[in-house]
Amino acid sequence: MNMQELKKNAREKMKGYCRVCRICDGVVCAGEVPGMGGTGTGASFKANVQALADVKLNLRALHDAKSPDISCEIFGRKLSMPILSAPITGSEYNMGGAVPEAEFIHMVISGSKQAGTMGMCGDGGNPVFYSSGLSAIEKEGGHGIAVIKPRENHKVIEMIKRAQDIGAVAVGMDVDGAGLVTMALMGQPVGPKNVKELKDIISHTKLPFILKGIMTVDEAKLAVEAGARAIVVSNHGGRILDYTPGVAEVLPAIANTVKGKITIFADGGVRSGVDVLKYLALGADAVLVGRPIIIGAFGGGSEGVRLVLDTMAGELKQAMILTGCSNLEEITDRVIYRN
């Protein structure tokens, strides 16, 4: 299987839900939520892709970075690459349902592990989403991360315990899901969390805790104060609030403030290993990939997920060779072109 065949298969399976465009930039699918698009005008989705495109790189070829090492360590686990699969749910109403939820998330978790990295599972109004994700992680020996919606504290703590019981590597909360009306309509209210509430949640687990959906410096500092081990700089793929900036626009200021105090993931618009390099140069420790992983799963199952990740890993190595970086530590803002 190659990427062309994978995309062709995915296009057929996701007909009416995702066009698998040559350039996945949120233009054609703007407003298609449920679906694969960005909310409203699609401006936030498009901003993620455009902000990355606006980052230019310094080409360097007079150096000794001949065989870059892209391995890294996340929460004590050695990974083959700084690229993880983002938490994704809703196979039936966002992706067309050709692949059932339980099968989809197992493809993601399994394919990520096969590539030497890690996948995340998500949460939603249907309890099957979270249960399926935990089941997939359990089948892979606990090699995965469970991410929970910002529900009432007692419910979050209960769901964390379930993740602990199956041996998950870490747990997290996508706090940017605070305004999801669909959750409330299904009798599962969500809402914003203050530092006191977060400290209470984090105190109930020994697992590393991640806050996903941080887009400002002040909230990055609050995440550190609350005791989180990691943040994900993310606007939820542009699917919850119209007109946010792109992740690449806000990441540098956040990294300048909390780098070294907390692990920083960047999530939004990653389509290639070059995009990974850009996020690392802007201050991220690792990145999450969403929509390309969906294409991989629908187009080729767990093997397709692995192919997507392996392809990005190869592109990252090539980009490191051409910017003079022999390991991830050498990917700094020196690789970014400034006028």
mmCIF file of C-alpha atoms in Angstrom:
data_model
loop_
_atom_site.group_PDB
_atom_site.id
_atom_site.type_symbol
_atom_site.label_atom_id
_atom_site.label_comp_id
_atom_site.label_asym_id
_atom_site.label_seq_id
_atom_site.Cartn_x
_atom_site.Cartn_y
_atom_site.Cartn_z
ATOM 1 C CA MET A 1 0.000 0.000 0.000
ATOM 2 C CA ASN A 2 1.167 3.526 -0.776
ATOM 3 C CA MET A 3 -0.243 6.938 0.144
ATOM 4 C CA GLN A 4 -2.043 7.323 -3.181
ATOM 5 C CA GLU A 5 -3.913 4.037 -2.735
ATOM 6 C CA LEU A 6 -4.635 4.861 0.890
ATOM 7 C CA LYS A 7 -6.218 8.209 0.007
ATOM 8 C CA LYS A 8 -8.261 6.653 -2.803
ATOM 9 C CA ASN A 9 -9.678 4.054 -0.405
ATOM 10 C CA ALA A 10 -10.428 6.678 2.223
ATOM 11 C CA ARG A 11 -12.175 8.926 -0.301
ATOM 12 C CA GLU A 12 -14.507 6.088 -1.282
ATOM 13 C CA LYS A 13 -15.298 5.109 2.316
ATOM 14 C CA MET A 14 -15.848 8.684 3.497
ATOM 15 C CA LYS A 15 -17.867 9.882 0.513
ATOM 16 C CA GLY A 16 -20.147 12.723 1.578
ATOM 17 C CA TYR A 17 -18.153 13.370 4.744
ATOM 18 C CA CYS A 18 -14.596 14.014 3.595
ATOM 19 C CA ARG A 19 -13.356 14.674 0.080
ATOM 20 C CA VAL A 20 -9.758 13.804 0.986
ATOM 21 C CA CYS A 21 -8.599 16.936 -0.785
ATOM 22 C CA ARG A 22 -5.120 17.158 -2.268
ATOM 23 C CA ILE A 23 -4.477 19.965 0.221
ATOM 24 C CA CYS A 24 -6.382 19.505 3.488
ATOM 25 C CA ASP A 25 -6.822 23.171 4.416
ATOM 26 C CA GLY A 26 -10.453 23.470 5.532
ATOM 27 C CA VAL A 27 -11.608 25.520 2.542
ATOM 28 C CA VAL A 28 -13.990 23.094 0.843
ATOM 29 C CA CYS A 29 -15.424 21.666 4.086
ATOM 30 C CA ALA A 30 -15.875 24.980 5.928
ATOM 31 C CA GLY A 31 -18.825 24.808 8.312
ATOM 32 C CA GLU A 32 -19.294 21.062 7.952
ATOM 33 C CA VAL A 33 -19.643 20.132 11.625
ATOM 34 C CA PRO A 34 -20.696 17.344 12.145
ATOM 35 C CA GLY A 35 -18.337 16.287 9.430
ATOM 36 C CA MET A 36 -14.658 16.961 8.952
ATOM 37 C CA GLY A 37 -14.689 20.728 8.579
ATOM 38 C CA GLY A 38 -14.148 23.717 10.799
ATOM 39 C CA THR A 39 -16.956 25.420 12.657
ATOM 40 C CA GLY A 40 -18.749 28.458 11.221
ATOM 41 C CA THR A 41 -16.744 30.040 8.428
ATOM 42 C CA GLY A 42 -13.965 27.497 8.958
ATOM 43 C CA ALA A 43 -11.580 30.366 9.761
ATOM 44 C CA SER A 44 -9.950 28.601 12.730
ATOM 45 C CA PHE A 45 -9.259 25.416 10.745
ATOM 46 C CA LYS A 46 -7.865 27.447 7.871
ATOM 47 C CA ALA A 47 -5.782 29.557 10.270
ATOM 48 C CA ASN A 48 -3.975 26.461 11.566
ATOM 49 C CA VAL A 49 -2.865 25.474 8.082
ATOM 50 C CA GLN A 50 -2.036 29.004 6.943
ATOM 51 C CA ALA A 51 -0.057 29.838 10.093
ATOM 52 C CA LEU A 52 2.157 26.810 9.472
ATOM 53 C CA ALA A 53 2.512 27.714 5.792
ATOM 54 C CA ASP A 54 3.695 31.189 6.782
ATOM 55 C CA VAL A 55 6.661 29.722 8.694
ATOM 56 C CA LYS A 56 9.688 29.638 6.376
ATOM 57 C CA LEU A 57 12.801 27.537 6.947
ATOM 58 C CA ASN A 58 16.522 28.177 6.564
ATOM 59 C CA LEU A 59 18.065 25.687 4.135
ATOM 60 C CA ARG A 60 21.451 24.436 5.343
ATOM 61 C CA ALA A 61 23.595 21.712 3.783
ATOM 62 C CA LEU A 62 27.140 22.325 5.090
ATOM 63 C CA HIS A 63 27.100 20.281 8.280
ATOM 64 C CA ASP A 64 27.357 16.769 9.758
ATOM 65 C CA ALA A 65 23.655 16.039 10.312
ATOM 66 C CA LYS A 66 23.713 13.044 7.980
ATOM 67 C CA SER A 67 21.494 10.613 9.900
ATOM 68 C CA PRO A 68 19.107 12.479 12.246
ATOM 69 C CA ASP A 69 17.803 10.840 15.417
ATOM 70 C CA ILE A 70 14.095 11.621 15.847
ATOM 71 C CA SER A 71 13.448 9.418 18.879
ATOM 72 C CA CYS A 72 12.121 11.025 22.031
ATOM 73 C CA GLU A 73 10.812 10.228 25.487
ATOM 74 C CA ILE A 74 7.282 11.123 26.573
ATOM 75 C CA PHE A 75 6.151 10.346 30.123
ATOM 76 C CA GLY A 76 8.960 7.843 30.527
ATOM 77 C CA ARG A 77 8.166 6.003 27.293
ATOM 78 C CA LYS A 78 10.741 5.910 24.493
ATOM 79 C CA LEU A 79 9.044 6.747 21.194
ATOM 80 C CA SER A 80 10.391 6.429 17.670
ATOM 81 C CA MET A 81 9.234 9.930 16.746
ATOM 82 C CA PRO A 82 7.809 13.118 18.317
ATOM 83 C CA ILE A 83 4.529 12.531 16.477
ATOM 84 C CA LEU A 84 1.456 11.114 18.264
ATOM 85 C CA SER A 85 -2.091 10.407 17.088
ATOM 86 C CA ALA A 86 -4.581 12.919 18.460
ATOM 87 C CA PRO A 87 -7.771 11.895 20.315
ATOM 88 C CA ILE A 88 -10.523 11.538 17.706
ATOM 89 C CA THR A 89 -14.104 10.271 18.075
ATOM 90 C CA GLY A 90 -17.336 10.249 16.101
ATOM 91 C CA SER A 91 -16.668 7.788 13.311
ATOM 92 C CA GLU A 92 -20.377 7.484 12.553
ATOM 93 C CA TYR A 93 -21.478 11.120 12.410
ATOM 94 C CA ASN A 94 -18.203 12.859 11.467
ATOM 95 C CA MET A 95 -16.705 10.313 9.087
ATOM 96 C CA GLY A 96 -19.667 8.451 7.622
ATOM 97 C CA GLY A 97 -19.626 5.278 9.698
ATOM 98 C CA ALA A 98 -18.018 2.950 7.141
ATOM 99 C CA VAL A 99 -15.671 2.012 9.968
ATOM 100 C CA PRO A 100 -17.432 1.464 13.329
ATOM 101 C CA GLU A 101 -16.176 3.458 16.322
ATOM 102 C CA ALA A 102 -14.542 0.534 18.142
ATOM 103 C CA GLU A 103 -12.721 -0.617 14.999
ATOM 104 C CA PHE A 104 -11.620 2.912 14.158
ATOM 105 C CA ILE A 105 -10.016 3.699 17.505
ATOM 106 C CA HIS A 106 -8.329 0.309 17.645
ATOM 107 C CA MET A 107 -6.795 1.051 14.233
ATOM 108 C CA VAL A 108 -5.479 4.343 15.601
ATOM 109 C CA ILE A 109 -4.036 2.958 18.837
ATOM 110 C CA SER A 110 -2.636 -0.181 17.192
ATOM 111 C CA GLY A 111 -1.215 1.591 14.129
ATOM 112 C CA SER A 112 0.452 4.199 16.321
ATOM 113 C CA LYS A 113 2.094 1.517 18.417
ATOM 114 C CA GLN A 114 3.245 -0.330 15.297
ATOM 115 C CA ALA A 115 4.949 2.880 14.161
ATOM 116 C CA GLY A 116 6.784 3.042 17.466
ATOM 117 C CA THR A 117 4.794 5.945 18.829
ATOM 118 C CA MET A 118 1.532 6.415 20.734
ATOM 119 C CA GLY A 119 -2.123 7.203 20.111
ATOM 120 C CA MET A 120 -4.786 8.910 22.183
ATOM 121 C CA CYS A 121 -8.450 8.038 22.599
ATOM 122 C CA GLY A 122 -11.227 10.552 23.159
ATOM 123 C CA ASP A 123 -14.596 11.047 24.798
ATOM 124 C CA GLY A 124 -18.038 12.225 23.717
ATOM 125 C CA GLY A 125 -21.771 12.158 24.286
ATOM 126 C CA ASN A 126 -21.978 8.478 23.439
ATOM 127 C CA PRO A 127 -20.380 6.361 26.222
ATOM 128 C CA VAL A 128 -19.222 3.929 23.530
ATOM 129 C CA PHE A 129 -16.552 6.430 22.468
ATOM 130 C CA TYR A 130 -14.583 6.387 25.702
ATOM 131 C CA SER A 131 -15.203 2.702 26.404
ATOM 132 C CA SER A 132 -14.011 1.757 22.914
ATOM 133 C CA GLY A 133 -10.889 3.831 23.374
ATOM 134 C CA LEU A 134 -10.036 2.236 26.697
ATOM 135 C CA SER A 135 -10.632 -1.203 25.212
ATOM 136 C CA ALA A 136 -8.230 -0.413 22.356
ATOM 137 C CA ILE A 137 -5.559 0.814 24.760
ATOM 138 C CA GLU A 138 -6.001 -2.253 26.946
ATOM 139 C CA LYS A 139 -5.580 -4.545 23.935
ATOM 140 C CA GLU A 140 -2.268 -2.818 23.228
ATOM 141 C CA GLY A 141 -0.988 -3.402 26.754
ATOM 142 C CA GLY A 142 -1.908 0.053 28.035
ATOM 143 C CA HIS A 143 0.095 1.800 25.301
ATOM 144 C CA GLY A 144 -2.071 4.873 24.863
ATOM 145 C CA ILE A 145 -3.459 8.030 26.451
ATOM 146 C CA ALA A 146 -7.088 8.649 27.423
ATOM 147 C CA VAL A 147 -8.507 12.168 27.009
ATOM 148 C CA ILE A 148 -11.756 13.112 28.773
ATOM 149 C CA LYS A 149 -14.243 15.955 28.200
ATOM 150 C CA PRO A 150 -14.504 18.648 30.927
ATOM 151 C CA ARG A 151 -17.386 16.942 32.703
ATOM 152 C CA GLU A 152 -18.340 17.367 36.344
ATOM 153 C CA ASN A 153 -15.354 16.583 38.553
ATOM 154 C CA HIS A 154 -16.721 13.410 40.097
ATOM 155 C CA LYS A 155 -17.392 11.984 36.638
ATOM 156 C CA VAL A 156 -13.917 12.915 35.365
ATOM 157 C CA ILE A 157 -12.304 11.274 38.391
ATOM 158 C CA GLU A 158 -14.332 8.105 37.803
ATOM 159 C CA MET A 159 -13.216 8.020 34.157
ATOM 160 C CA ILE A 160 -9.595 8.588 35.136
ATOM 161 C CA LYS A 161 -9.778 5.556 37.414
ATOM 162 C CA ARG A 162 -10.986 3.436 34.500
ATOM 163 C CA ALA A 163 -7.967 4.570 32.472
ATOM 164 C CA GLN A 164 -5.646 3.748 35.360
ATOM 165 C CA ASP A 165 -7.183 0.312 35.727
ATOM 166 C CA ILE A 166 -6.348 -0.655 32.141
ATOM 167 C CA GLY A 167 -2.788 0.658 32.456
ATOM 168 C CA ALA A 168 -2.957 3.788 30.287
ATOM 169 C CA VAL A 169 0.262 5.796 30.041
ATOM 170 C CA ALA A 170 -1.437 9.112 30.857
ATOM 171 C CA VAL A 171 -4.797 10.845 31.024
ATOM 172 C CA GLY A 172 -5.961 14.256 29.950
ATOM 173 C CA MET A 173 -8.837 16.639 29.463
ATOM 174 C CA ASP A 174 -9.704 18.593 26.339
ATOM 175 C CA VAL A 175 -10.778 21.720 28.198
ATOM 176 C CA ASP A 176 -11.643 23.391 24.904
ATOM 177 C CA GLY A 177 -14.693 21.121 24.793
ATOM 178 C CA ALA A 178 -16.271 23.285 27.501
ATOM 179 C CA GLY A 179 -18.893 24.720 25.168
ATOM 180 C CA LEU A 180 -20.103 21.537 23.492
ATOM 181 C CA VAL A 181 -23.879 21.901 23.552
ATOM 182 C CA THR A 182 -24.365 18.366 22.226
ATOM 183 C CA MET A 183 -22.925 16.945 25.446
ATOM 184 C CA ALA A 184 -25.483 18.801 27.573
ATOM 185 C CA LEU A 185 -28.307 17.755 25.262
ATOM 186 C CA MET A 186 -27.288 14.144 25.867
ATOM 187 C CA GLY A 187 -27.437 14.622 29.630
ATOM 188 C CA GLN A 188 -23.680 14.945 30.037
ATOM 189 C CA PRO A 189 -22.928 18.576 30.872
ATOM 190 C CA VAL A 190 -19.481 20.025 30.335
ATOM 191 C CA GLY A 191 -18.001 23.382 31.217
ATOM 192 C CA PRO A 192 -14.865 25.397 31.944
ATOM 193 C CA LYS A 193 -12.636 24.458 34.870
ATOM 194 C CA ASN A 194 -10.915 26.758 37.343
ATOM 195 C CA VAL A 195 -7.545 26.022 38.919
ATOM 196 C CA LYS A 196 -9.102 24.708 42.127
ATOM 197 C CA GLU A 197 -11.201 22.198 40.202
ATOM 198 C CA LEU A 198 -8.203 21.105 38.140
ATOM 199 C CA LYS A 199 -6.067 20.610 41.235
ATOM 200 C CA ASP A 200 -8.806 18.428 42.711
ATOM 201 C CA ILE A 201 -8.935 16.261 39.587
ATOM 202 C CA ILE A 202 -5.156 15.972 39.280
ATOM 203 C CA SER A 203 -4.814 15.056 42.966
ATOM 204 C CA HIS A 204 -6.831 11.890 42.300
ATOM 205 C CA THR A 205 -4.313 10.321 39.926
ATOM 206 C CA LYS A 206 -0.625 9.477 39.805
ATOM 207 C CA LEU A 207 -0.749 9.341 36.011
ATOM 208 C CA PRO A 208 0.659 12.289 34.036
ATOM 209 C CA PHE A 209 -2.226 14.703 33.399
ATOM 210 C CA ILE A 210 -2.573 16.667 30.139
ATOM 211 C CA LEU A 211 -4.617 19.801 29.489
ATOM 212 C CA LYS A 212 -5.590 19.998 25.819
ATOM 213 C CA GLY A 213 -6.914 23.216 24.336
ATOM 214 C CA ILE A 214 -4.490 25.840 25.662
ATOM 215 C CA MET A 215 -4.165 28.839 23.350
ATOM 216 C CA THR A 216 -2.960 31.684 25.594
ATOM 217 C CA VAL A 217 0.054 32.377 27.790
ATOM 218 C CA ASP A 218 -2.060 33.038 30.875
ATOM 219 C CA GLU A 219 -3.804 29.656 30.624
ATOM 220 C CA ALA A 220 -0.486 27.892 30.010
ATOM 221 C CA LYS A 221 0.729 29.365 33.308
ATOM 222 C CA LEU A 222 -2.490 28.226 35.015
ATOM 223 C CA ALA A 223 -1.892 24.693 33.706
ATOM 224 C CA VAL A 224 1.538 24.700 35.372
ATOM 225 C CA GLU A 225 -0.007 26.065 38.585
ATOM 226 C CA ALA A 226 -2.659 23.341 38.566
ATOM 227 C CA GLY A 227 -0.021 20.614 38.399
ATOM 228 C CA ALA A 228 -0.542 19.368 34.842
ATOM 229 C CA ARG A 229 2.392 17.490 33.333
ATOM 230 C CA ALA A 230 1.641 18.599 29.778
ATOM 231 C CA ILE A 231 -0.428 20.950 27.676
ATOM 232 C CA VAL A 232 -1.646 20.670 24.111
ATOM 233 C CA VAL A 233 -1.639 23.996 22.304
ATOM 234 C CA SER A 234 -4.742 23.457 20.209
ATOM 235 C CA ASN A 235 -7.946 25.093 18.973
ATOM 236 C CA HIS A 236 -9.623 21.671 18.634
ATOM 237 C CA GLY A 237 -8.882 21.504 14.924
ATOM 238 C CA GLY A 238 -10.887 24.674 14.398
ATOM 239 C CA ARG A 239 -14.074 22.824 15.266
ATOM 240 C CA ILE A 240 -15.387 24.691 18.316
ATOM 241 C CA LEU A 241 -14.783 28.456 18.034
ATOM 242 C CA ASP A 242 -14.643 30.472 14.840
ATOM 243 C CA TYR A 243 -11.911 33.070 14.269
ATOM 244 C CA THR A 244 -9.185 31.841 16.608
ATOM 245 C CA PRO A 245 -5.568 32.330 15.544
ATOM 246 C CA GLY A 246 -3.622 29.395 14.200
ATOM 247 C CA VAL A 247 -1.651 27.306 16.679
ATOM 248 C CA ALA A 248 1.667 28.318 15.092
ATOM 249 C CA GLU A 249 0.833 31.953 15.843
ATOM 250 C CA VAL A 250 0.393 31.490 19.596
ATOM 251 C CA LEU A 251 2.868 28.670 20.259
ATOM 252 C CA PRO A 252 6.106 30.724 20.475
ATOM 253 C CA ALA A 253 4.851 32.996 23.270
ATOM 254 C CA ILE A 254 3.500 30.023 25.208
ATOM 255 C CA ALA A 255 6.764 28.095 24.796
ATOM 256 C CA ASN A 256 8.824 31.122 25.833
ATOM 257 C CA THR A 257 6.844 31.220 29.078
ATOM 258 C CA VAL A 258 6.459 27.566 30.147
ATOM 259 C CA LYS A 259 9.056 25.575 28.180
ATOM 260 C CA GLY A 260 10.927 23.291 30.571
ATOM 261 C CA LYS A 261 8.205 23.561 33.219
ATOM 262 C CA ILE A 262 5.704 21.388 31.364
ATOM 263 C CA THR A 263 5.674 19.187 28.256
ATOM 264 C CA ILE A 264 4.281 21.074 25.254
ATOM 265 C CA PHE A 265 2.369 19.363 22.457
ATOM 266 C CA ALA A 266 1.195 21.284 19.379
ATOM 267 C CA ASP A 267 -1.937 20.196 17.513
ATOM 268 C CA GLY A 268 -3.467 21.695 14.406
ATOM 269 C CA GLY A 269 -2.869 21.565 10.677
ATOM 270 C CA VAL A 270 0.008 19.045 10.662
ATOM 271 C CA ARG A 271 0.116 17.498 7.210
ATOM 272 C CA SER A 272 3.783 16.554 6.809
ATOM 273 C CA GLY A 273 7.055 16.006 8.580
ATOM 274 C CA VAL A 274 8.052 19.530 7.569
ATOM 275 C CA ASP A 275 5.084 20.815 9.601
ATOM 276 C CA VAL A 276 6.345 18.750 12.534
ATOM 277 C CA LEU A 277 9.762 20.385 12.229
ATOM 278 C CA LYS A 278 8.140 23.825 12.220
ATOM 279 C CA TYR A 279 6.174 23.170 15.411
ATOM 280 C CA LEU A 280 9.268 21.809 17.151
ATOM 281 C CA ALA A 281 11.247 24.870 16.066
ATOM 282 C CA LEU A 282 8.480 27.102 17.443
ATOM 283 C CA GLY A 283 8.781 25.479 20.856
ATOM 284 C CA ALA A 284 6.779 22.242 20.959
ATOM 285 C CA ASP A 285 8.260 19.066 22.448
ATOM 286 C CA ALA A 286 6.058 16.864 20.229
ATOM 287 C CA VAL A 287 3.021 17.165 17.957
ATOM 288 C CA LEU A 288 -0.385 15.556 17.576
ATOM 289 C CA VAL A 289 -1.842 14.590 14.207
ATOM 290 C CA GLY A 290 -5.585 14.342 13.617
ATOM 291 C CA ARG A 291 -7.166 14.414 10.173
ATOM 292 C CA PRO A 292 -4.317 12.561 8.366
ATOM 293 C CA ILE A 293 -4.684 9.761 10.920
ATOM 294 C CA ILE A 294 -8.385 9.490 10.085
ATOM 295 C CA ILE A 295 -7.491 9.175 6.396
ATOM 296 C CA GLY A 296 -4.949 6.514 7.308
ATOM 297 C CA ALA A 297 -7.438 4.477 9.314
ATOM 298 C CA PHE A 298 -10.245 4.652 6.752
ATOM 299 C CA GLY A 299 -7.891 4.086 3.839
ATOM 300 C CA GLY A 300 -5.826 1.256 5.257
ATOM 301 C CA GLY A 301 -6.720 0.310 8.826
ATOM 302 C CA SER A 302 -3.932 0.093 11.387
ATOM 303 C CA GLU A 303 -1.462 -0.408 8.545
ATOM 304 C CA GLY A 304 -2.692 2.863 7.029
ATOM 305 C CA VAL A 305 -2.201 4.702 10.322
ATOM 306 C CA ARG A 306 1.318 3.340 10.519
ATOM 307 C CA LEU A 307 2.004 4.377 6.925
ATOM 308 C CA VAL A 308 0.891 7.962 7.634
ATOM 309 C CA LEU A 309 3.104 8.178 10.719
ATOM 310 C CA ASP A 310 6.098 6.497 9.079
ATOM 311 C CA THR A 311 5.781 8.827 6.088
ATOM 312 C CA MET A 312 5.797 11.891 8.344
ATOM 313 C CA ALA A 313 8.767 10.485 10.254
ATOM 314 C CA GLY A 314 10.705 10.111 6.999
ATOM 315 C CA GLU A 315 9.788 13.644 5.947
ATOM 316 C CA LEU A 316 10.896 14.976 9.337
ATOM 317 C CA LYS A 317 14.304 13.300 8.985
ATOM 318 C CA GLN A 318 14.719 14.721 5.481
ATOM 319 C CA ALA A 319 13.778 18.201 6.701
ATOM 320 C CA MET A 320 16.293 17.890 9.559
ATOM 321 C CA ILE A 321 19.056 16.966 7.125
ATOM 322 C CA LEU A 322 18.236 20.053 5.054
ATOM 323 C CA THR A 323 18.169 22.378 8.062
ATOM 324 C CA GLY A 324 21.247 20.967 9.804
ATOM 325 C CA CYS A 325 19.650 19.228 12.786
ATOM 326 C CA SER A 326 21.083 15.892 13.930
ATOM 327 C CA ASN A 327 18.590 15.409 16.768
ATOM 328 C CA LEU A 328 15.417 16.969 18.154
ATOM 329 C CA GLU A 329 17.304 19.171 20.620
ATOM 330 C CA GLU A 330 18.960 20.936 17.703
ATOM 331 C CA ILE A 331 15.596 21.934 16.224
ATOM 332 C CA THR A 332 15.372 25.476 17.554
ATOM 333 C CA ASP A 333 14.236 28.796 16.132
ATOM 334 C CA ARG A 334 17.577 28.964 14.285
ATOM 335 C CA VAL A 335 15.943 26.865 11.552
ATOM 336 C CA ILE A 336 13.220 29.493 11.035
ATOM 337 C CA TYR A 337 13.812 32.223 8.463
ATOM 338 C CA ARG A 338 13.261 35.739 9.789
ATOM 339 C CA ASN A 339 13.137 38.852 7.614
#
